[in-house]
Amino acid sequence: MTELYTPRLLLRPWKPEDAEPFAAMNADLEVMEHFPGCLSRIESEAMLERMVHHMRTKGWGLWAIEAPGVAPLIGFCGLWTVSFEAPFTPAVEIGWRLARPYWGNGYAFEAATAAMNFGFDALNLQEIVSFTIPANIRSWRLMERVGMTHNPADDFDHPRLPEGHPMRRHVLYRKTRGNSLSS
Ligand SMILES: CC(C)(COP(=O)(O)OP(=O)(O)OC[C@H]1O[C@@H](n2cnc3c(N)ncnc32)[C@H](O)[C@@H]1OP(=O)(O)O)[C@@H](O)C(=O)NCCC(=O)NCCS
């Protein structure tokens, strides 16, 4: 399974001791503000299992982010095979979530840059997408910082949310190979 190194971070496979800080992050109202809800301990463990399975079967995925000298787990970032059908699928998305104390340090940008470069350079992906709700300004600003672009014609209704749900409408960002940060 792949590990990625950046100047301040290690993106690594998950360990059993990550379960507790991962659940705490997923139970934080501020971290989960732009999701339909916080995750219960059971939901958090189920998500962790899906991430471990993806990582084991593909060798890459949503990595645990360790900040050596700061904390053994500050969040996650990485690549994920989009698991629902939409006009832009099949696709690989880039995603991220940091525990609240670690926002505002450029850690997500640093991790996302490494994951994005891995997707283009090691996996040879043609395109990486990302999506969120318009209100999640921190997330779509990060998408823009890593060089992704938004075409309003790509915006879509998330099929996992019911019609009329206030978070159903999503903005889609894309980045195509050839303008990766390392090339
Ligand atoms: C989205 C999320 C990962 C962004 O985290 P972040 O820390 O704001 O993102 P970055 O790593 O790009 O850091 C940028 C901030 O760090 C600051 N910064 C400090 N040192 C820095 C450095 N060395 N390099 C770059 N930025 C630095 C920037 O000025 C910027 O600050 P600002 O927010 O005051 O403008 C975080 O808000 C989060 O986990 N949200 C909840 C989960 C979520 O919604 N995930 C996305 C679902 S689609």
PDB file of C-alpha atoms and ligand atoms in Angstrom:
ATOM      1  CA  MET A   1       0.000   0.000   0.000  1.00  0.00           C
ATOM      2  CA  THR A   2       1.298   3.402  -0.945  1.00  0.00           C
ATOM      3  CA  GLU A   3       2.493   6.057   1.480  1.00  0.00           C
ATOM      4  CA  LEU A   4       3.047   9.654   0.416  1.00  0.00           C
ATOM      5  CA  TYR A   5       5.454  12.068   2.045  1.00  0.00           C
ATOM      6  CA  THR A   6       5.212  15.865   1.992  1.00  0.00           C
ATOM      7  CA  PRO A   7       7.403  18.405   3.811  1.00  0.00           C
ATOM      8  CA  ARG A   8       5.229  18.274   6.966  1.00  0.00           C
ATOM      9  CA  LEU A   9       2.979  15.229   6.534  1.00  0.00           C
ATOM     10  CA  LEU A  10       2.820  11.507   6.045  1.00  0.00           C
ATOM     11  CA  LEU A  11      -0.173  10.113   4.137  1.00  0.00           C
ATOM     12  CA  ARG A  12      -0.331   6.506   5.266  1.00  0.00           C
ATOM     13  CA  PRO A  13      -2.621   3.465   5.492  1.00  0.00           C
ATOM     14  CA  TRP A  14      -4.988   3.331   8.466  1.00  0.00           C
ATOM     15  CA  LYS A  15      -4.088   1.818  11.861  1.00  0.00           C
ATOM     16  CA  PRO A  16      -6.458   0.461  14.540  1.00  0.00           C
ATOM     17  CA  GLU A  17      -5.530   3.355  16.866  1.00  0.00           C
ATOM     18  CA  ASP A  18      -6.885   5.858  14.306  1.00  0.00           C
ATOM     19  CA  ALA A  19     -10.475   4.707  14.985  1.00  0.00           C
ATOM     20  CA  GLU A  20     -10.946   6.901  18.057  1.00  0.00           C
ATOM     21  CA  PRO A  21      -9.623  10.255  16.750  1.00  0.00           C
ATOM     22  CA  PHE A  22     -11.364   9.518  13.427  1.00  0.00           C
ATOM     23  CA  ALA A  23     -14.705   9.055  15.220  1.00  0.00           C
ATOM     24  CA  ALA A  24     -14.133  12.242  17.260  1.00  0.00           C
ATOM     25  CA  MET A  25     -13.534  14.237  14.056  1.00  0.00           C
ATOM     26  CA  ASN A  26     -16.681  12.791  12.469  1.00  0.00           C
ATOM     27  CA  ALA A  27     -18.729  13.683  15.555  1.00  0.00           C
ATOM     28  CA  ASP A  28     -17.632  17.351  15.464  1.00  0.00           C
ATOM     29  CA  LEU A  29     -20.484  19.631  14.364  1.00  0.00           C
ATOM     30  CA  GLU A  30     -18.136  22.197  12.826  1.00  0.00           C
ATOM     31  CA  VAL A  31     -16.230  19.614  10.760  1.00  0.00           C
ATOM     32  CA  MET A  32     -19.506  18.055   9.592  1.00  0.00           C
ATOM     33  CA  GLU A  33     -21.389  21.336   9.018  1.00  0.00           C
ATOM     34  CA  HIS A  34     -21.646  20.775   5.266  1.00  0.00           C
ATOM     35  CA  PHE A  35     -22.682  17.122   5.453  1.00  0.00           C
ATOM     36  CA  PRO A  36     -26.179  15.832   6.147  1.00  0.00           C
ATOM     37  CA  GLY A  37     -25.110  14.995   9.711  1.00  0.00           C
ATOM     38  CA  CYS A  38     -22.366  13.967  12.112  1.00  0.00           C
ATOM     39  CA  LEU A  39     -21.390  10.305  12.142  1.00  0.00           C
ATOM     40  CA  SER A  40     -22.178   8.016  15.042  1.00  0.00           C
ATOM     41  CA  ARG A  41     -19.376   5.767  16.300  1.00  0.00           C
ATOM     42  CA  ILE A  42     -20.872   2.880  14.289  1.00  0.00           C
ATOM     43  CA  GLU A  43     -21.141   4.983  11.100  1.00  0.00           C
ATOM     44  CA  SER A  44     -17.569   6.184  11.586  1.00  0.00           C
ATOM     45  CA  GLU A  45     -16.309   2.613  11.936  1.00  0.00           C
ATOM     46  CA  ALA A  46     -18.228   1.576   8.800  1.00  0.00           C
ATOM     47  CA  MET A  47     -16.616   4.439   6.861  1.00  0.00           C
ATOM     48  CA  LEU A  48     -13.196   3.437   8.154  1.00  0.00           C
ATOM     49  CA  GLU A  49     -13.798  -0.133   6.963  1.00  0.00           C
ATOM     50  CA  ARG A  50     -14.728   1.108   3.473  1.00  0.00           C
ATOM     51  CA  MET A  51     -11.562   3.212   3.327  1.00  0.00           C
ATOM     52  CA  VAL A  52      -9.378   0.298   4.503  1.00  0.00           C
ATOM     53  CA  HIS A  53     -11.018  -2.002   1.938  1.00  0.00           C
ATOM     54  CA  HIS A  54     -10.467   0.488  -0.917  1.00  0.00           C
ATOM     55  CA  MET A  55      -6.836   0.951   0.142  1.00  0.00           C
ATOM     56  CA  ARG A  56      -6.211  -2.821   0.392  1.00  0.00           C
ATOM     57  CA  THR A  57      -7.820  -3.692  -2.925  1.00  0.00           C
ATOM     58  CA  LYS A  58      -6.391  -0.817  -4.969  1.00  0.00           C
ATOM     59  CA  GLY A  59      -3.239   0.109  -3.050  1.00  0.00           C
ATOM     60  CA  TRP A  60      -4.355   3.744  -2.851  1.00  0.00           C
ATOM     61  CA  GLY A  61      -7.366   5.635  -1.552  1.00  0.00           C
ATOM     62  CA  LEU A  62      -8.187   8.034   1.266  1.00  0.00           C
ATOM     63  CA  TRP A  63      -5.017   8.068   3.343  1.00  0.00           C
ATOM     64  CA  ALA A  64      -4.759   8.795   7.054  1.00  0.00           C
ATOM     65  CA  ILE A  65      -2.793  12.024   7.506  1.00  0.00           C
ATOM     66  CA  GLU A  66      -0.145  11.999  10.199  1.00  0.00           C
ATOM     67  CA  ALA A  67       1.695  15.194  11.115  1.00  0.00           C
ATOM     68  CA  PRO A  68       4.954  13.981  12.701  1.00  0.00           C
ATOM     69  CA  GLY A  69       5.702  15.901  15.878  1.00  0.00           C
ATOM     70  CA  VAL A  70       2.174  17.371  15.879  1.00  0.00           C
ATOM     71  CA  ALA A  71      -0.368  14.511  16.000  1.00  0.00           C
ATOM     72  CA  PRO A  72      -0.602  10.885  14.865  1.00  0.00           C
ATOM     73  CA  LEU A  73      -3.870  11.585  13.001  1.00  0.00           C
ATOM     74  CA  ILE A  74      -5.031  15.015  11.837  1.00  0.00           C
ATOM     75  CA  GLY A  75      -7.560  13.825   9.224  1.00  0.00           C
ATOM     76  CA  PHE A  76      -7.660  12.202   5.816  1.00  0.00           C
ATOM     77  CA  CYS A  77      -7.074  13.092   2.206  1.00  0.00           C
ATOM     78  CA  GLY A  78      -6.822  11.129  -0.988  1.00  0.00           C
ATOM     79  CA  LEU A  79      -8.471   9.604  -3.995  1.00  0.00           C
ATOM     80  CA  TRP A  80     -11.697   7.644  -4.143  1.00  0.00           C
ATOM     81  CA  THR A  81     -13.601   5.870  -6.885  1.00  0.00           C
ATOM     82  CA  VAL A  82     -16.936   7.706  -7.020  1.00  0.00           C
ATOM     83  CA  SER A  83     -19.470   5.175  -5.780  1.00  0.00           C
ATOM     84  CA  PHE A  84     -22.660   6.574  -7.322  1.00  0.00           C
ATOM     85  CA  GLU A  85     -23.822   7.303 -10.850  1.00  0.00           C
ATOM     86  CA  ALA A  86     -23.848  10.862 -12.111  1.00  0.00           C
ATOM     87  CA  PRO A  87     -23.259  12.571 -15.467  1.00  0.00           C
ATOM     88  CA  PHE A  88     -19.495  12.742 -14.702  1.00  0.00           C
ATOM     89  CA  THR A  89     -19.000   9.102 -13.603  1.00  0.00           C
ATOM     90  CA  PRO A  90     -17.097   6.808 -13.740  1.00  0.00           C
ATOM     91  CA  ALA A  91     -14.593   9.105 -12.078  1.00  0.00           C
ATOM     92  CA  VAL A  92     -11.963   9.332  -9.370  1.00  0.00           C
ATOM     93  CA  GLU A  93     -12.514  12.092  -6.842  1.00  0.00           C
ATOM     94  CA  ILE A  94     -10.144  13.838  -4.484  1.00  0.00           C
ATOM     95  CA  GLY A  95     -11.452  14.350  -0.953  1.00  0.00           C
ATOM     96  CA  TRP A  96     -10.337  15.693   2.421  1.00  0.00           C
ATOM     97  CA  ARG A  97     -11.401  16.165   6.020  1.00  0.00           C
ATOM     98  CA  LEU A  98      -9.269  17.579   8.830  1.00  0.00           C
ATOM     99  CA  ALA A  99     -10.016  17.706  12.544  1.00  0.00           C
ATOM    100  CA  ARG A 100     -10.847  21.317  13.509  1.00  0.00           C
ATOM    101  CA  PRO A 101      -7.598  22.131  15.406  1.00  0.00           C
ATOM    102  CA  TYR A 102      -5.594  21.555  12.222  1.00  0.00           C
ATOM    103  CA  TRP A 103      -7.441  23.874   9.838  1.00  0.00           C
ATOM    104  CA  GLY A 104      -5.721  27.054   8.695  1.00  0.00           C
ATOM    105  CA  ASN A 105      -2.194  25.651   8.418  1.00  0.00           C
ATOM    106  CA  GLY A 106      -2.090  24.674   4.759  1.00  0.00           C
ATOM    107  CA  TYR A 107      -2.062  20.985   5.719  1.00  0.00           C
ATOM    108  CA  ALA A 108      -5.024  20.086   3.492  1.00  0.00           C
ATOM    109  CA  PHE A 109      -3.408  21.866   0.554  1.00  0.00           C
ATOM    110  CA  GLU A 110      -0.132  20.047   1.141  1.00  0.00           C
ATOM    111  CA  ALA A 111      -1.852  16.645   1.376  1.00  0.00           C
ATOM    112  CA  ALA A 112      -4.111  17.345  -1.603  1.00  0.00           C
ATOM    113  CA  THR A 113      -1.172  18.375  -3.773  1.00  0.00           C
ATOM    114  CA  ALA A 114       0.565  15.062  -3.035  1.00  0.00           C
ATOM    115  CA  ALA A 115      -2.613  13.033  -3.672  1.00  0.00           C
ATOM    116  CA  MET A 116      -3.340  14.899  -6.892  1.00  0.00           C
ATOM    117  CA  ASN A 117       0.191  14.385  -8.201  1.00  0.00           C
ATOM    118  CA  PHE A 118       0.005  10.690  -7.278  1.00  0.00           C
ATOM    119  CA  GLY A 119      -3.242  10.371  -9.254  1.00  0.00           C
ATOM    120  CA  PHE A 120      -1.801  11.895 -12.382  1.00  0.00           C
ATOM    121  CA  ASP A 121       1.806  10.692 -12.196  1.00  0.00           C
ATOM    122  CA  ALA A 122       1.522   7.214 -10.644  1.00  0.00           C
ATOM    123  CA  LEU A 123      -2.032   6.198 -11.578  1.00  0.00           C
ATOM    124  CA  ASN A 124      -1.987   7.967 -14.932  1.00  0.00           C
ATOM    125  CA  LEU A 125      -5.517   9.269 -14.425  1.00  0.00           C
ATOM    126  CA  GLN A 126      -6.887  11.467 -17.182  1.00  0.00           C
ATOM    127  CA  GLU A 127      -9.029  13.496 -14.815  1.00  0.00           C
ATOM    128  CA  ILE A 128      -9.693  13.998 -11.097  1.00  0.00           C
ATOM    129  CA  VAL A 129     -12.960  15.516  -9.874  1.00  0.00           C
ATOM    130  CA  SER A 130     -14.177  16.900  -6.577  1.00  0.00           C
ATOM    131  CA  PHE A 131     -17.564  18.098  -5.405  1.00  0.00           C
ATOM    132  CA  THR A 132     -19.235  19.786  -2.488  1.00  0.00           C
ATOM    133  CA  ILE A 133     -22.161  22.036  -1.685  1.00  0.00           C
ATOM    134  CA  PRO A 134     -21.800  25.733  -2.603  1.00  0.00           C
ATOM    135  CA  ALA A 135     -21.832  26.709   1.105  1.00  0.00           C
ATOM    136  CA  ASN A 136     -18.644  24.724   1.782  1.00  0.00           C
ATOM    137  CA  ILE A 137     -16.429  27.624   0.820  1.00  0.00           C
ATOM    138  CA  ARG A 138     -13.292  26.257   2.557  1.00  0.00           C
ATOM    139  CA  SER A 139     -13.526  23.102   0.483  1.00  0.00           C
ATOM    140  CA  TRP A 140     -14.140  24.642  -2.934  1.00  0.00           C
ATOM    141  CA  ARG A 141     -11.473  27.264  -2.282  1.00  0.00           C
ATOM    142  CA  LEU A 142      -9.070  24.383  -1.727  1.00  0.00           C
ATOM    143  CA  MET A 143     -10.248  22.791  -4.982  1.00  0.00           C
ATOM    144  CA  GLU A 144      -9.346  26.054  -6.716  1.00  0.00           C
ATOM    145  CA  ARG A 145      -5.969  26.256  -4.929  1.00  0.00           C
ATOM    146  CA  VAL A 146      -5.011  22.812  -6.254  1.00  0.00           C
ATOM    147  CA  GLY A 147      -5.824  23.973  -9.770  1.00  0.00           C
ATOM    148  CA  MET A 148      -9.316  22.555 -10.257  1.00  0.00           C
ATOM    149  CA  THR A 149     -11.895  24.477 -12.242  1.00  0.00           C
ATOM    150  CA  HIS A 150     -15.651  24.798 -12.011  1.00  0.00           C
ATOM    151  CA  ASN A 151     -18.089  24.862 -14.909  1.00  0.00           C
ATOM    152  CA  PRO A 152     -21.618  25.603 -13.650  1.00  0.00           C
ATOM    153  CA  ALA A 153     -22.960  23.331 -16.401  1.00  0.00           C
ATOM    154  CA  ASP A 154     -21.482  20.378 -14.423  1.00  0.00           C
ATOM    155  CA  ASP A 155     -23.386  21.115 -11.207  1.00  0.00           C
ATOM    156  CA  PHE A 156     -25.539  18.169 -10.172  1.00  0.00           C
ATOM    157  CA  ASP A 157     -28.053  16.847  -7.663  1.00  0.00           C
ATOM    158  CA  HIS A 158     -26.424  14.282  -5.377  1.00  0.00           C
ATOM    159  CA  PRO A 159     -28.276  11.008  -6.013  1.00  0.00           C
ATOM    160  CA  ARG A 160     -27.791   9.834  -2.409  1.00  0.00           C
ATOM    161  CA  LEU A 161     -29.867  12.742  -1.072  1.00  0.00           C
ATOM    162  CA  PRO A 162     -33.651  12.907  -1.472  1.00  0.00           C
ATOM    163  CA  GLU A 163     -35.350  15.476  -3.680  1.00  0.00           C
ATOM    164  CA  GLY A 164     -35.905  18.699  -1.768  1.00  0.00           C
ATOM    165  CA  HIS A 165     -32.962  18.107   0.614  1.00  0.00           C
ATOM    166  CA  PRO A 166     -31.209  21.469   1.151  1.00  0.00           C
ATOM    167  CA  MET A 167     -27.781  19.891   0.493  1.00  0.00           C
ATOM    168  CA  ARG A 168     -28.747  18.070  -2.704  1.00  0.00           C
ATOM    169  CA  ARG A 169     -27.264  20.577  -5.182  1.00  0.00           C
ATOM    170  CA  HIS A 170     -23.486  20.149  -5.628  1.00  0.00           C
ATOM    171  CA  VAL A 171     -20.782  22.024  -7.481  1.00  0.00           C
ATOM    172  CA  LEU A 172     -18.366  19.868  -9.485  1.00  0.00           C
ATOM    173  CA  TYR A 173     -14.724  20.773  -9.941  1.00  0.00           C
ATOM    174  CA  ARG A 174     -12.416  19.058 -12.421  1.00  0.00           C
ATOM    175  CA  LYS A 175      -8.724  18.921 -13.187  1.00  0.00           C
ATOM    176  CA  THR A 176      -7.412  17.188 -16.241  1.00  0.00           C
ATOM    177  CA  ARG A 177      -4.033  15.609 -16.763  1.00  0.00           C
ATOM    178  CA  GLY A 178      -1.421  17.819 -18.302  1.00  0.00           C
ATOM    179  CA  ASN A 179      -1.905  20.677 -15.911  1.00  0.00           C
ATOM    180  CA  SER A 180      -0.906  18.712 -12.791  1.00  0.00           C
ATOM    181  CA  LEU A 181       1.071  20.722 -10.236  1.00  0.00           C
ATOM    182  CA  SER A 182       4.233  18.678 -10.824  1.00  0.00           C
ATOM    183  CA  SER A 183       4.229  18.786 -14.608  1.00  0.00           C
TER     184      SER A 183
HETATM  185  C1  LIG B   1     -11.924  21.698   3.718  1.00  0.00           C
HETATM  186  C2  LIG B   1     -10.786  21.702   4.728  1.00  0.00           C
HETATM  187  C3  LIG B   1      -9.965  20.409   4.607  1.00  0.00           C
HETATM  188  C4  LIG B   1      -9.896  22.913   4.417  1.00  0.00           C
HETATM  189  O1  LIG B   1      -8.878  23.041   5.406  1.00  0.00           O
HETATM  190  P1  LIG B   1      -7.946  24.341   5.427  1.00  0.00           P
HETATM  191  O2  LIG B   1      -7.011  24.209   6.543  1.00  0.00           O
HETATM  192  O3  LIG B   1      -8.824  25.562   5.362  1.00  0.00           O
HETATM  193  O4  LIG B   1      -7.218  24.236   4.014  1.00  0.00           O
HETATM  194  P2  LIG B   1      -5.709  24.504   3.600  1.00  0.00           P
HETATM  195  O5  LIG B   1      -4.829  23.388   4.023  1.00  0.00           O
HETATM  196  O6  LIG B   1      -5.721  24.808   2.138  1.00  0.00           O
HETATM  197  O7  LIG B   1      -5.278  25.763   4.444  1.00  0.00           O
HETATM  198  C5  LIG B   1      -5.628  27.068   4.007  1.00  0.00           C
HETATM  199  C6  LIG B   1      -5.539  28.012   5.166  1.00  0.00           C
HETATM  200  O8  LIG B   1      -4.292  27.802   5.851  1.00  0.00           O
HETATM  201  C7  LIG B   1      -3.548  29.049   5.875  1.00  0.00           C
HETATM  202  N1  LIG B   1      -2.112  28.678   5.895  1.00  0.00           N
HETATM  203  C8  LIG B   1      -1.320  28.781   6.993  1.00  0.00           C
HETATM  204  N2  LIG B   1      -0.114  28.295   6.719  1.00  0.00           N
HETATM  205  C9  LIG B   1      -0.120  27.891   5.429  1.00  0.00           C
HETATM  206  C10 LIG B   1       0.841  27.300   4.579  1.00  0.00           C
HETATM  207  N3  LIG B   1       2.068  27.005   5.018  1.00  0.00           N
HETATM  208  N4  LIG B   1       0.484  26.985   3.304  1.00  0.00           N
HETATM  209  C11 LIG B   1      -0.765  27.260   2.859  1.00  0.00           C
HETATM  210  N5  LIG B   1      -1.746  27.804   3.635  1.00  0.00           N
HETATM  211  C12 LIG B   1      -1.409  28.129   4.909  1.00  0.00           C
HETATM  212  C13 LIG B   1      -4.056  29.788   4.681  1.00  0.00           C
HETATM  213  O9  LIG B   1      -3.821  31.159   4.806  1.00  0.00           O
HETATM  214  C14 LIG B   1      -5.542  29.454   4.744  1.00  0.00           C
HETATM  215  O10 LIG B   1      -6.106  30.188   5.799  1.00  0.00           O
HETATM  216  P3  LIG B   1      -7.608  30.797   5.750  1.00  0.00           P
HETATM  217  O11 LIG B   1      -8.533  29.619   5.900  1.00  0.00           O
HETATM  218  O12 LIG B   1      -7.640  31.687   6.936  1.00  0.00           O
HETATM  219  O13 LIG B   1      -7.764  31.461   4.429  1.00  0.00           O
HETATM  220  C15 LIG B   1     -11.308  21.818   6.184  1.00  0.00           C
HETATM  221  O14 LIG B   1     -12.021  23.023   6.318  1.00  0.00           O
HETATM  222  C16 LIG B   1     -12.216  20.668   6.587  1.00  0.00           C
HETATM  223  O15 LIG B   1     -11.752  19.597   6.975  1.00  0.00           O
HETATM  224  N6  LIG B   1     -13.556  20.888   6.511  1.00  0.00           N
HETATM  225  C17 LIG B   1     -14.525  19.898   6.962  1.00  0.00           C
HETATM  226  C18 LIG B   1     -14.632  18.688   6.079  1.00  0.00           C
HETATM  227  C19 LIG B   1     -15.112  19.006   4.682  1.00  0.00           C
HETATM  228  O16 LIG B   1     -16.024  19.813   4.509  1.00  0.00           O
HETATM  229  N7  LIG B   1     -14.492  18.346   3.702  1.00  0.00           N
HETATM  230  C20 LIG B   1     -14.786  18.570   2.314  1.00  0.00           C
HETATM  231  C21 LIG B   1     -15.991  17.871   1.873  1.00  0.00           C
HETATM  232  S1  LIG B   1     -16.288  18.153   0.133  1.00  0.00           S
END
